[in-house]
PDB file of C-alpha atoms and ligand atoms in Angstrom:
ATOM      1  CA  UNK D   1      73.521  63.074 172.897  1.00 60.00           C
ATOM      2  CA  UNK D   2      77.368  63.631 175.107  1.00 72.00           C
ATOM      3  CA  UNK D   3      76.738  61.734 178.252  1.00 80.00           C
ATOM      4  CA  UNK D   4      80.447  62.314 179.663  1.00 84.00           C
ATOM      5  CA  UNK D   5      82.018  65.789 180.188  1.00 87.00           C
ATOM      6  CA  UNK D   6      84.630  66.396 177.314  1.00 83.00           C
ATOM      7  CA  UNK D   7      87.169  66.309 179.267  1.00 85.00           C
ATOM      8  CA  UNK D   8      87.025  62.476 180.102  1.00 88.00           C
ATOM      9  CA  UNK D   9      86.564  61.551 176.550  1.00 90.00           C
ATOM     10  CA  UNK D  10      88.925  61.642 173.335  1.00 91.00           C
ATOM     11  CA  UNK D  11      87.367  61.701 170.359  1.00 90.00           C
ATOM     12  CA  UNK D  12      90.095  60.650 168.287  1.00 89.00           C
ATOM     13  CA  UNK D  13      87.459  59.439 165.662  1.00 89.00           C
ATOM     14  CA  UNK D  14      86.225  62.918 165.621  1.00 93.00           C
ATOM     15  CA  UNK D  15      82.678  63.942 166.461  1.00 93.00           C
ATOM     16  CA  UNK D  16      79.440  64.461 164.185  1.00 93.00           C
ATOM     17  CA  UNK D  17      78.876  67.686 166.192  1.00 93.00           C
ATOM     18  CA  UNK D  18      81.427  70.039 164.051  1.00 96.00           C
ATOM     19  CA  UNK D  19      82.178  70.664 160.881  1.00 97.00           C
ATOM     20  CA  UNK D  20      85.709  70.816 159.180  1.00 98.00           C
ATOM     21  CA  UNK D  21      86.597  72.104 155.149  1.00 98.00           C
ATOM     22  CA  UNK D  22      86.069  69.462 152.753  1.00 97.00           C
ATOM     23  CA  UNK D  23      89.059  70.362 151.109  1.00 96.00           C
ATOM     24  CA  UNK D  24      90.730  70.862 154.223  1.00 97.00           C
ATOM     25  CA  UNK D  25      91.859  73.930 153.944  1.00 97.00           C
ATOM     26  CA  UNK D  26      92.207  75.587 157.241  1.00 97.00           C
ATOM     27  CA  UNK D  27      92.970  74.134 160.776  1.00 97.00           C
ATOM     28  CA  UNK D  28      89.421  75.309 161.554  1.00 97.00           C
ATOM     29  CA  UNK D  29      86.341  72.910 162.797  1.00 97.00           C
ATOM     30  CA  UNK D  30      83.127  74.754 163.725  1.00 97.00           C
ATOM     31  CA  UNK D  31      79.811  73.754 164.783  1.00 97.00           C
ATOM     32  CA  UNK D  32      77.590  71.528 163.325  1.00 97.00           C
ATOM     33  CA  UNK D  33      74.418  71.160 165.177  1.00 96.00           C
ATOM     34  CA  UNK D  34      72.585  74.424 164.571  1.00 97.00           C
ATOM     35  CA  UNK D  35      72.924  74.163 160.680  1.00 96.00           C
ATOM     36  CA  UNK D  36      72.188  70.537 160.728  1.00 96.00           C
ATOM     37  CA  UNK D  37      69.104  71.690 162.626  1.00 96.00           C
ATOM     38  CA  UNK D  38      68.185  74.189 160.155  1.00 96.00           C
ATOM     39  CA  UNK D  39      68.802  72.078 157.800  1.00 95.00           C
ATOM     40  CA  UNK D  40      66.550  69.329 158.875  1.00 94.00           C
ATOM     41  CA  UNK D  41      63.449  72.277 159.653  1.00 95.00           C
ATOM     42  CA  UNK D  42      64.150  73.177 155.718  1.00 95.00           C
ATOM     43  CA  UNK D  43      63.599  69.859 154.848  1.00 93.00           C
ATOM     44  CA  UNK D  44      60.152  69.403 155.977  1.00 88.00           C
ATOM     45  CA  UNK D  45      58.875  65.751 154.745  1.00 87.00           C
ATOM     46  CA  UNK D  46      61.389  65.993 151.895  1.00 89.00           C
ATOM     47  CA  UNK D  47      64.668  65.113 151.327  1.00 89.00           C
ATOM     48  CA  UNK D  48      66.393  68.572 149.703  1.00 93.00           C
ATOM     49  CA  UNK D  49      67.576  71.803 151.023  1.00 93.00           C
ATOM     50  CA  UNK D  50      67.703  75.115 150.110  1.00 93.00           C
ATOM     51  CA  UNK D  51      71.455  75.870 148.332  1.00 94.00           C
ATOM     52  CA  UNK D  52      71.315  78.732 151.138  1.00 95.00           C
ATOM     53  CA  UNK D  53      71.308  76.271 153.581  1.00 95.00           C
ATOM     54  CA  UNK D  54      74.656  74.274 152.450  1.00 95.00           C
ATOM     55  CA  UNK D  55      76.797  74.881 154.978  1.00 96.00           C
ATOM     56  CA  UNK D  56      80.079  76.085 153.626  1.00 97.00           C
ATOM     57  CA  UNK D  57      83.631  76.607 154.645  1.00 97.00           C
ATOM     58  CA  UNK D  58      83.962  79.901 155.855  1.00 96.00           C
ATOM     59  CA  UNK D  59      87.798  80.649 154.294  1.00 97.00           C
ATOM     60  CA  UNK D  60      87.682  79.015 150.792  1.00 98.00           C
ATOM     61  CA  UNK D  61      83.592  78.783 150.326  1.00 97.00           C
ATOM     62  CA  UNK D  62      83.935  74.719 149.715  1.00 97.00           C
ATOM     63  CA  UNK D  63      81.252  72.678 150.855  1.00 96.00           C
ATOM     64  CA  UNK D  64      82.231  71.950 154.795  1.00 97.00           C
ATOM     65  CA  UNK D  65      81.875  67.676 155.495  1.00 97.00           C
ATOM     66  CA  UNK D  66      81.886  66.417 159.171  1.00 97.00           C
ATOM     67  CA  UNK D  67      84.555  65.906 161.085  1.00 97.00           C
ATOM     68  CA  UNK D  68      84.574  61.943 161.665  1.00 95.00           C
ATOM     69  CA  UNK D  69      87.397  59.729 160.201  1.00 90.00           C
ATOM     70  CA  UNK D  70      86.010  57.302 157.327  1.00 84.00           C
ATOM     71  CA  UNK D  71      85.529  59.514 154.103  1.00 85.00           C
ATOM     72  CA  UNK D  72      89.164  59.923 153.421  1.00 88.00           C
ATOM     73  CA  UNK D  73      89.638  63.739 154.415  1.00 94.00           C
ATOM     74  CA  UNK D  74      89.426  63.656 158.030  1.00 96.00           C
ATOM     75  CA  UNK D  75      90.981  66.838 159.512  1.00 96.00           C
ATOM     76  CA  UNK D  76      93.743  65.221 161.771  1.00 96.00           C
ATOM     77  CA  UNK D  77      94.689  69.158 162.829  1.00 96.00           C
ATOM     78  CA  UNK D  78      94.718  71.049 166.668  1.00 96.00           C
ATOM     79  CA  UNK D  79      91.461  69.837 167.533  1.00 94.00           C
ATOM     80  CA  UNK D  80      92.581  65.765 166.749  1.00 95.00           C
ATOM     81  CA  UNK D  81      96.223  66.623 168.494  1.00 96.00           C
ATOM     82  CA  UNK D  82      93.959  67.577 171.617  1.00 95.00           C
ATOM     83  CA  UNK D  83      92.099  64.681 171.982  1.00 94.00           C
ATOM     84  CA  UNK D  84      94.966  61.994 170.768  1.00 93.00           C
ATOM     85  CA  UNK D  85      96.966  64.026 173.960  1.00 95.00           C
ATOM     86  CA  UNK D  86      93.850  63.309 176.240  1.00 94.00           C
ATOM     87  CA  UNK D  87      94.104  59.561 176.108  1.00 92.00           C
ATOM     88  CA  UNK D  88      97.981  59.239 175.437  1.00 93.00           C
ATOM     89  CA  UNK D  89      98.548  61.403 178.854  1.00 94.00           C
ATOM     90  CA  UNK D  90      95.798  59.049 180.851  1.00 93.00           C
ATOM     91  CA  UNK D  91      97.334  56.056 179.642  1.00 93.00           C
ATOM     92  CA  UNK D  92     100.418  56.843 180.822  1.00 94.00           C
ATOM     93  CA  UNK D  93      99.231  58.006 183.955  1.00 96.00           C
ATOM     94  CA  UNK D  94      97.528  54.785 184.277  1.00 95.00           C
ATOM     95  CA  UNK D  95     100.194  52.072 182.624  1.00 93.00           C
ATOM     96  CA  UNK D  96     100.720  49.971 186.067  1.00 96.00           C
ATOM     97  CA  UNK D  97      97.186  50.239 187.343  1.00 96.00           C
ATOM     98  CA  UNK D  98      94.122  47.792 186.438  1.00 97.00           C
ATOM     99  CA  UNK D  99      93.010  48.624 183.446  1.00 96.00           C
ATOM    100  CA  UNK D 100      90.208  46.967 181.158  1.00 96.00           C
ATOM    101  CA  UNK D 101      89.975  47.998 177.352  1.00 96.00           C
ATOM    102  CA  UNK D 102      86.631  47.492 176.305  1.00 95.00           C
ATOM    103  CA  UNK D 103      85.191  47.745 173.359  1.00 95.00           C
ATOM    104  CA  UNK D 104      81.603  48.036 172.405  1.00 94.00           C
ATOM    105  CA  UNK D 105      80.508  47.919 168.835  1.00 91.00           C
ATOM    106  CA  UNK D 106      83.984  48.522 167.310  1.00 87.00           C
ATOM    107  CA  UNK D 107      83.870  46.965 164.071  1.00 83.00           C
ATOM    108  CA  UNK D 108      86.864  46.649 161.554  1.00 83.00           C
ATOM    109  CA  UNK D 109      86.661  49.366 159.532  1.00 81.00           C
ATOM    110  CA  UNK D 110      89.606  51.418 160.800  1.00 79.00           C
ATOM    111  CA  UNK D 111      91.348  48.577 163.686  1.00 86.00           C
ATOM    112  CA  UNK D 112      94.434  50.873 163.574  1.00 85.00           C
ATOM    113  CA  UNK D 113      92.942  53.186 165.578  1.00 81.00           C
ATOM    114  CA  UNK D 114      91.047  51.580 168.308  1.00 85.00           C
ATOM    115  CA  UNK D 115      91.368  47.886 168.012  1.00 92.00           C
ATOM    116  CA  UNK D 116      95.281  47.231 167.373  1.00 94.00           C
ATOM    117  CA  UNK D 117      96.135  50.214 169.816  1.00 93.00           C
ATOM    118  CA  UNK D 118      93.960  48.436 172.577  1.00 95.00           C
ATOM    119  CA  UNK D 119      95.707  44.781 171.483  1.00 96.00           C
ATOM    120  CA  UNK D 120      98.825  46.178 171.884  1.00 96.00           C
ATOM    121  CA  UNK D 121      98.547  47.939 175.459  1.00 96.00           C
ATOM    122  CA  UNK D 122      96.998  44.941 176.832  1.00 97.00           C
ATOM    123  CA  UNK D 123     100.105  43.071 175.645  1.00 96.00           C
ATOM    124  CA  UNK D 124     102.551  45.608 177.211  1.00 95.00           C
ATOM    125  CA  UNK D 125     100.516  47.288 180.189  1.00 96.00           C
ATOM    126  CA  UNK D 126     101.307  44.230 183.678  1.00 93.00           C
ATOM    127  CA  UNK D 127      97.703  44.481 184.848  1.00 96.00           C
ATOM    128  CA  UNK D 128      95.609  45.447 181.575  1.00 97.00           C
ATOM    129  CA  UNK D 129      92.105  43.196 180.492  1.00 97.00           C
ATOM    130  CA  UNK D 130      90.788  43.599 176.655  1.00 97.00           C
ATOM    131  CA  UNK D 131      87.078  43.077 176.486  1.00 97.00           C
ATOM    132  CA  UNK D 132      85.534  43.173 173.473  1.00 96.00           C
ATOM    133  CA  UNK D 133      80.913  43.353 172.673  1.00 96.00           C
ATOM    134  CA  UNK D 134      79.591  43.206 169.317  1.00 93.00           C
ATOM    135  CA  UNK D 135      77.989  41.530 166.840  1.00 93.00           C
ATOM    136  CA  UNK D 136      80.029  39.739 164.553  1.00 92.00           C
ATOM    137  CA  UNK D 137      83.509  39.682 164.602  1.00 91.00           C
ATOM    138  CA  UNK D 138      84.565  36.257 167.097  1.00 93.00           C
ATOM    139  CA  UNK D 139      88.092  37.277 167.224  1.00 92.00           C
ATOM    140  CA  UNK D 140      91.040  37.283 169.569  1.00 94.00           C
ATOM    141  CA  UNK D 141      94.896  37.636 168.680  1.00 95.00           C
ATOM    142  CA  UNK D 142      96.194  34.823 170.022  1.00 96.00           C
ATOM    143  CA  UNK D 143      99.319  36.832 172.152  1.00 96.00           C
ATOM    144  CA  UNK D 144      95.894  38.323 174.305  1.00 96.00           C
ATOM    145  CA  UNK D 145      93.869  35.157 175.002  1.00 96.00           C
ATOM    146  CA  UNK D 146      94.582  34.488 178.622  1.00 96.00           C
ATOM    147  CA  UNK D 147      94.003  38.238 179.179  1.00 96.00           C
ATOM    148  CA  UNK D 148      90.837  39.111 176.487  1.00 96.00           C
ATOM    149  CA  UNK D 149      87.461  37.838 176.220  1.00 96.00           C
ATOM    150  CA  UNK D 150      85.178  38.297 172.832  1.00 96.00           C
ATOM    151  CA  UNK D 151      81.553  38.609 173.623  1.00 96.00           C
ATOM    152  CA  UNK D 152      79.474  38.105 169.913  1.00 96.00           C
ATOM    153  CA  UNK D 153      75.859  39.495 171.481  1.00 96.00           C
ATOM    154  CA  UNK D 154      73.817  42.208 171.821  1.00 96.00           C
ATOM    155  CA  UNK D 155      75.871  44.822 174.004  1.00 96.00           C
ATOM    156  CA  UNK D 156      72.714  46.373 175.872  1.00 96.00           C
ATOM    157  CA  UNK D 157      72.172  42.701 176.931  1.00 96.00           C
ATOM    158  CA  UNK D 158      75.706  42.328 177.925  1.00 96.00           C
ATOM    159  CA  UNK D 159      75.594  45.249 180.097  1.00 95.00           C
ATOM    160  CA  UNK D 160      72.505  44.510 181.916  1.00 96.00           C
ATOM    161  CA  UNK D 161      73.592  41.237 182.379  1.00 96.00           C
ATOM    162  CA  UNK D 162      76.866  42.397 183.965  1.00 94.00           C
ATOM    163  CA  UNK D 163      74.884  44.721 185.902  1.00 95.00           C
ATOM    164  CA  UNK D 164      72.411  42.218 187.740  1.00 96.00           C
ATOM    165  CA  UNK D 165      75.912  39.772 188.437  1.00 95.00           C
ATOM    166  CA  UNK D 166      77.798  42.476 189.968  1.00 94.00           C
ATOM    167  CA  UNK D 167      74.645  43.775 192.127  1.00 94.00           C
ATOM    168  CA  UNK D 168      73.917  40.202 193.419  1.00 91.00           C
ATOM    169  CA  UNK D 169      77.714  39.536 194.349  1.00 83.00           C
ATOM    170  CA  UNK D 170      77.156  42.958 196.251  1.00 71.00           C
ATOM    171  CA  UNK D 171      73.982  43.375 197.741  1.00 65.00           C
ATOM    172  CA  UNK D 172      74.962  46.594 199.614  1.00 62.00           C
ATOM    173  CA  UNK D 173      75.755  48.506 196.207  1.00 54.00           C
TER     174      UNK D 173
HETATM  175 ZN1   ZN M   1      88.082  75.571 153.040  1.00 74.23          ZN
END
């Protein structure tokens, strides 16, 4: 489920919702929700689908994949360009304000993407904060300690917690 309009989020990771070519042969991402769906009605209590139901790449008939970084053939075409522009331009547009980089549940499977970028604009932004939740990793770069704090707990905790200490330090919110 998308809780925030598209426009305020960049999904440079890409997004389980559309499909790309395996072999990544086109430019092209399409939707992936309906034929998920279908699939998952085909299913039934087992665990294969029809060959019908295999959704395919509509220019070279390869098997399509989803379009999410991690299996070694994510499609870094138009659609990635759009959303790396999304957050470059609001970055910019927000270098000398306050700023807080937080993480939740960013592991370190891919840290050039999310983790080093955020280390490295809380080291050069004047006003930035790096907050990172999760559930194992108890680390800090040492160039970011008096501006980052690592939280190792359970992030819904985290945020409720955060929650109840800003509403008691304002009672009229
Ligand atoms: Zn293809």
């Amino acid at each position: 489920m998308k809780l925030y309009p598209e426009d305020k989020v960049a999904e440079i990771q890409g997004d389980h919702r559309f499909f790309q070519c395996a072999d990544c042969c086109t430019d092209d991402t399409w939707d992936a929700v309906e034929p998920v769906r279908e699939m998952i009605a085909a299913m039934g209590g087992n665990t294969a689908v029809p060959g019908s139901l295999i959704p395919r790449c509509p220019h070279c008939g390869r098997e399509a994949f989803p379009w999410v970084r991690g299996y070694g053939n994510f499609l870094q075409g138009k659609k990635y360009a759009h959303q790396y522009d999304k957050i470059s331009r609001y970055l910019l547009e927000h270098k000398d304000k306050n700023i807080l980089f937080l993480e939740l549940g960013v592991g370190r499977l891919t840290p050039m993407f999310i983790q080093e970028p955020f280390w490295l604009l809380t080291l050069s932004y004047p006003k930035a904060r790096y907050v990172t939740v999760n559930d194992r990793y108890d680390f800090l770069p040492r160039k970011i300690e008096d501006r980052g704090m690592v939280i190792v707990a359970d992030i819904a905790r985290v945020l409720r917690d955060t929650r109840d200490a800003v509403e008691k330090k304002d009672p009229a919110q």
